[in-house]
XYZ file of C-alpha atoms in Angstrom:
306
model
C 0.113 -0.389 0.015
C 1.067 3.573 -0.694
C 1.628 6.405 1.672
C -1.169 8.321 -0.234
C -3.233 5.416 0.348
C -2.192 5.032 3.825
C -2.939 8.528 4.790
C -6.186 8.717 2.989
C -7.415 5.553 4.362
C -9.944 5.971 7.030
C -9.099 3.945 10.438
C -11.518 1.588 11.995
C -12.276 2.465 15.831
C -10.406 -0.478 16.612
C -7.146 0.766 14.949
C -7.963 4.168 16.617
C -8.522 3.305 20.128
C -7.901 -0.354 21.679
C -10.590 -0.829 24.462
C -9.873 -2.602 27.389
C -12.731 -3.752 29.936
C -12.353 -2.196 32.883
C -11.947 -4.525 36.290
C -14.822 -3.611 38.581
C -13.755 -4.270 42.093
C -17.773 -5.074 42.725
C -17.843 -7.806 40.465
C -14.629 -9.413 41.732
C -16.043 -9.080 45.295
C -19.219 -10.929 43.743
C -17.283 -13.307 42.076
C -15.538 -14.449 45.349
C -18.324 -14.429 47.335
C -20.632 -16.751 44.863
C -17.213 -18.926 44.677
C -17.938 -19.199 48.613
C -21.418 -20.069 49.234
C -21.295 -22.429 46.291
C -17.769 -24.502 48.069
C -20.074 -23.998 51.582
C -23.367 -25.335 49.652
C -21.226 -28.468 48.263
C -19.885 -29.009 51.601
C -22.716 -29.354 53.469
C -24.118 -31.582 50.736
C -21.283 -34.063 51.041
C -20.333 -33.861 54.625
C -24.381 -34.174 55.987
C -25.294 -37.882 56.662
C -28.980 -36.839 57.244
C -29.131 -36.696 53.285
C -28.771 -40.136 53.290
C -27.476 -39.986 49.726
C -27.312 -43.990 49.781
C -31.243 -44.011 50.284
C -31.605 -41.377 47.267
C -29.217 -43.871 45.019
C -31.451 -46.886 46.539
C -34.762 -45.567 45.665
C -33.908 -43.401 42.639
C -34.778 -46.042 40.350
C -37.030 -47.742 42.276
C -40.274 -49.678 40.766
C -42.666 -47.923 42.781
C -40.879 -44.194 42.013
C -40.261 -45.143 38.602
C -44.278 -45.597 38.003
C -44.969 -42.411 39.493
C -42.470 -40.716 37.123
C -44.369 -42.294 34.376
C -47.545 -41.413 35.316
C -46.386 -37.848 36.132
C -44.841 -37.661 32.529
C -48.040 -38.917 31.146
C -50.391 -36.390 32.951
C -48.470 -33.387 31.645
C -48.192 -34.551 28.061
C -51.972 -35.238 27.903
C -53.297 -32.030 29.638
C -50.599 -30.384 27.783
C -51.805 -31.494 24.495
C -55.336 -31.196 25.131
C -55.080 -27.923 27.387
C -53.152 -26.218 23.705
C -55.995 -27.642 21.706
C -58.429 -25.914 23.575
C -56.379 -22.938 24.215
C -56.548 -22.133 20.109
C -60.161 -22.792 19.936
C -60.820 -20.183 23.016
C -58.233 -17.656 21.528
C -60.301 -17.700 18.095
C -63.701 -17.342 20.023
C -62.321 -14.542 22.248
C -61.032 -12.460 18.933
C -64.470 -13.095 16.926
C -66.632 -10.379 16.523
C -69.626 -12.039 17.868
C -70.219 -10.426 21.493
C -71.907 -13.517 22.571
C -68.855 -16.130 22.000
C -66.165 -13.422 22.779
C -67.707 -13.207 26.069
C -68.223 -16.444 26.830
C -64.332 -17.661 26.219
C -63.845 -14.148 28.076
C -65.787 -15.485 31.060
C -64.035 -19.217 30.854
C -60.412 -17.552 30.772
C -61.579 -15.359 34.044
C -63.096 -17.884 35.989
C -60.087 -20.498 35.809
C -57.178 -18.184 36.005
C -59.063 -16.628 38.872
C -59.230 -19.563 41.102
C -56.351 -21.572 42.503
C -55.698 -24.997 40.618
C -55.833 -26.955 43.734
C -59.324 -26.117 44.618
C -60.769 -26.903 41.056
C -58.917 -30.143 41.301
C -60.969 -31.031 44.328
C -64.126 -29.631 42.889
C -63.796 -31.890 39.851
C -62.903 -35.137 42.427
C -66.077 -33.853 44.350
C -68.290 -33.386 41.179
C -70.503 -36.146 42.247
C -71.658 -34.557 45.177
C -73.586 -31.802 42.899
C -74.339 -33.899 40.120
C -74.912 -37.770 40.990
C -75.950 -38.452 37.970
C -74.170 -37.436 34.646
C -76.047 -37.155 31.364
C -74.482 -36.823 27.655
C -77.309 -35.273 24.735
C -78.547 -32.334 23.309
C -79.528 -29.607 26.046
C -83.564 -29.426 26.570
C -83.502 -32.196 24.005
C -82.934 -35.967 24.029
C -80.666 -37.988 26.522
C -77.951 -40.222 24.955
C -76.176 -41.670 27.915
C -76.843 -40.998 31.488
C -74.815 -42.830 33.976
C -73.405 -42.338 37.689
C -71.312 -39.756 38.071
C -68.644 -41.940 40.160
C -68.092 -44.091 37.372
C -66.627 -41.078 35.528
C -65.072 -38.761 37.933
C -61.934 -41.219 39.111
C -59.395 -39.503 40.627
C -57.155 -39.953 37.691
C -60.186 -38.779 35.124
C -60.432 -35.867 37.689
C -57.136 -34.952 37.755
C -56.670 -34.436 34.068
C -60.013 -32.625 33.795
C -58.523 -30.005 36.165
C -54.896 -29.660 34.548
C -56.681 -29.547 31.007
C -59.637 -27.111 31.515
C -56.614 -24.604 33.709
C -54.067 -25.040 31.329
C -56.104 -23.963 28.035
C -57.516 -20.628 30.170
C -53.744 -19.523 30.344
C -52.959 -21.058 26.560
C -55.684 -19.072 25.244
C -54.275 -15.921 26.104
C -50.775 -16.600 24.776
C -52.297 -18.264 22.024
C -54.087 -14.845 21.236
C -50.962 -12.571 21.964
C -49.276 -14.870 19.473
C -51.976 -14.306 16.920
C -52.347 -10.490 17.529
C -48.372 -10.089 16.701
C -48.844 -11.091 13.617
C -49.201 -7.872 10.787
C -52.706 -7.129 9.864
C -51.440 -7.176 6.247
C -50.591 -10.542 6.141
C -54.947 -11.605 6.604
C -55.958 -8.772 4.182
C -53.328 -9.933 1.370
C -54.964 -13.606 1.828
C -58.498 -12.256 1.691
C -57.759 -10.746 -0.894
C -56.695 -13.764 -2.986
C -59.977 -15.488 -1.968
C -58.896 -17.975 1.018
C -61.079 -18.404 3.559
C -60.697 -17.565 7.420
C -59.849 -21.162 8.262
C -56.774 -21.358 5.795
C -55.980 -17.983 6.451
C -55.471 -18.881 10.608
C -53.948 -22.702 9.478
C -51.452 -21.404 7.094
C -50.495 -18.019 6.946
C -51.605 -16.336 10.416
C -50.700 -19.511 12.940
C -47.333 -20.631 11.603
C -45.950 -16.728 11.745
C -47.289 -16.679 15.259
C -45.500 -19.894 16.581
C -42.418 -17.552 17.075
C -44.195 -15.798 19.442
C -46.369 -18.796 21.072
C -43.399 -21.213 21.395
C -41.428 -19.732 24.418
C -44.329 -19.144 26.729
C -45.814 -22.307 26.015
C -42.487 -23.936 26.866
C -42.704 -22.292 30.169
C -46.295 -23.442 30.423
C -45.078 -27.330 29.846
C -42.457 -26.863 32.603
C -45.182 -25.527 35.152
C -47.525 -28.391 34.063
C -45.154 -31.003 35.002
C -44.458 -29.311 38.375
C -48.356 -28.829 39.004
C -49.172 -32.223 38.627
C -47.674 -32.763 42.236
C -50.587 -31.236 43.164
C -52.839 -34.201 42.296
C -51.221 -36.489 45.141
C -54.184 -34.675 47.004
C -56.567 -36.666 44.837
C -54.521 -40.445 45.932
C -53.584 -39.937 41.929
C -50.270 -42.430 42.421
C -48.215 -39.326 40.615
C -43.971 -38.688 41.445
C -44.644 -37.252 44.577
C -47.696 -39.395 45.889
C -45.557 -42.559 45.294
C -42.317 -40.984 47.233
C -44.724 -40.060 50.193
C -46.186 -43.889 50.304
C -42.522 -45.106 50.539
C -41.539 -42.510 52.957
C -44.469 -43.008 55.497
C -43.679 -46.457 55.495
C -39.783 -46.049 55.995
C -39.678 -42.569 57.703
C -37.006 -41.205 55.377
C -38.386 -38.275 54.559
C -35.811 -35.888 53.390
C -34.199 -38.623 50.818
C -37.416 -39.252 49.547
C -38.268 -35.789 48.731
C -34.832 -35.578 47.265
C -35.455 -38.476 45.078
C -38.684 -36.743 43.599
C -37.112 -33.325 43.257
C -34.006 -34.868 41.100
C -36.710 -36.452 38.990
C -38.457 -33.519 38.592
C -35.497 -31.702 37.614
C -34.382 -34.082 34.865
C -37.864 -33.710 32.886
C -37.882 -29.812 33.487
C -33.707 -30.140 31.769
C -35.228 -32.591 28.893
C -38.143 -30.012 28.531
C -35.788 -27.050 28.331
C -33.484 -28.782 25.785
C -36.321 -29.637 23.455
C -37.824 -25.892 23.990
C -34.802 -24.636 22.921
C -34.452 -26.836 19.803
C -38.364 -26.399 19.079
C -37.857 -22.121 19.220
C -34.542 -22.531 17.110
C -36.458 -24.531 14.383
C -39.752 -22.297 14.368
C -37.218 -19.220 14.442
C -34.921 -19.994 11.528
C -36.435 -17.422 9.143
C -35.751 -14.499 11.190
C -32.101 -15.773 12.491
C -31.175 -16.051 9.079
C -32.441 -12.562 8.028
C -30.565 -10.931 10.831
C -27.369 -13.092 9.842
C -27.921 -11.806 6.295
C -28.060 -8.346 7.425
C -24.800 -8.559 9.690
C -23.074 -9.972 6.616
C -24.156 -6.965 4.501
C -23.040 -4.605 7.168
C -19.645 -6.040 7.437
C -19.364 -6.158 3.516
C -20.137 -2.339 3.765
C -17.633 -1.442 6.145
C -14.902 -3.201 4.756
C -15.622 -1.847 1.428
C -15.558 1.860 2.895
C -12.096 0.893 4.917
C -10.567 -0.074 1.583
């Protein structure tokens, strides 16, 4: 490069000034405190014999605990799938122009979000006290089937009913927020092409809204997994209930609670990893766009520097 080119060439900010991060005393002190607290916690876990880690290892893969963990996973998956489907229906109802349909969806969401899940579970379990006989048919019309409520409302069915209906209320607001985040012009363009509302929702609006819906849905799935522990009050043999049965017999409360906590941590970790890959799948379009924009900006800067 000639002397003239060197003089006229504009230097980049990195060449003009080398930025050295400032060492903050507060950051160093904070790191030391965190390291000391972490070492202290590990020392307690390793030296306190009351944790009974041998008992934890023994019961972690015990058949009773494994059956409870499997039932917890089944409750989570079934309730989450049904809750998402019902939540999508409620979100669409909430966004309709019909005030009766929209009001009914809003009332549902208001009730199930405003009452504790534990009360809802106990209510559904005791539904036979309110309706001894359950009939299936057309309102004010013929009845297709009638039977005792005790035959329908078992502890497991009450747990699934309570978890699903409660989750649907939260998913309705999540889905509605995602649908509102899609540009209105997308719907208008599809309507101009003659597409029906169902195809517009299923092929245009909902796929774009998934980018916004997936992160809170993943959090809801993790919350659902932990909320399944509430069904133990109904006598459902989930993970917590199985651990309670064991420690009521062996009086080893702390080790069995640690076993249940470890299983929950394993499940939530797997769900978190799955959520990460699903988010990356639905966000690949925006990620690619950002990467291309950055690449073009870097090329522009390099061209100006030359």
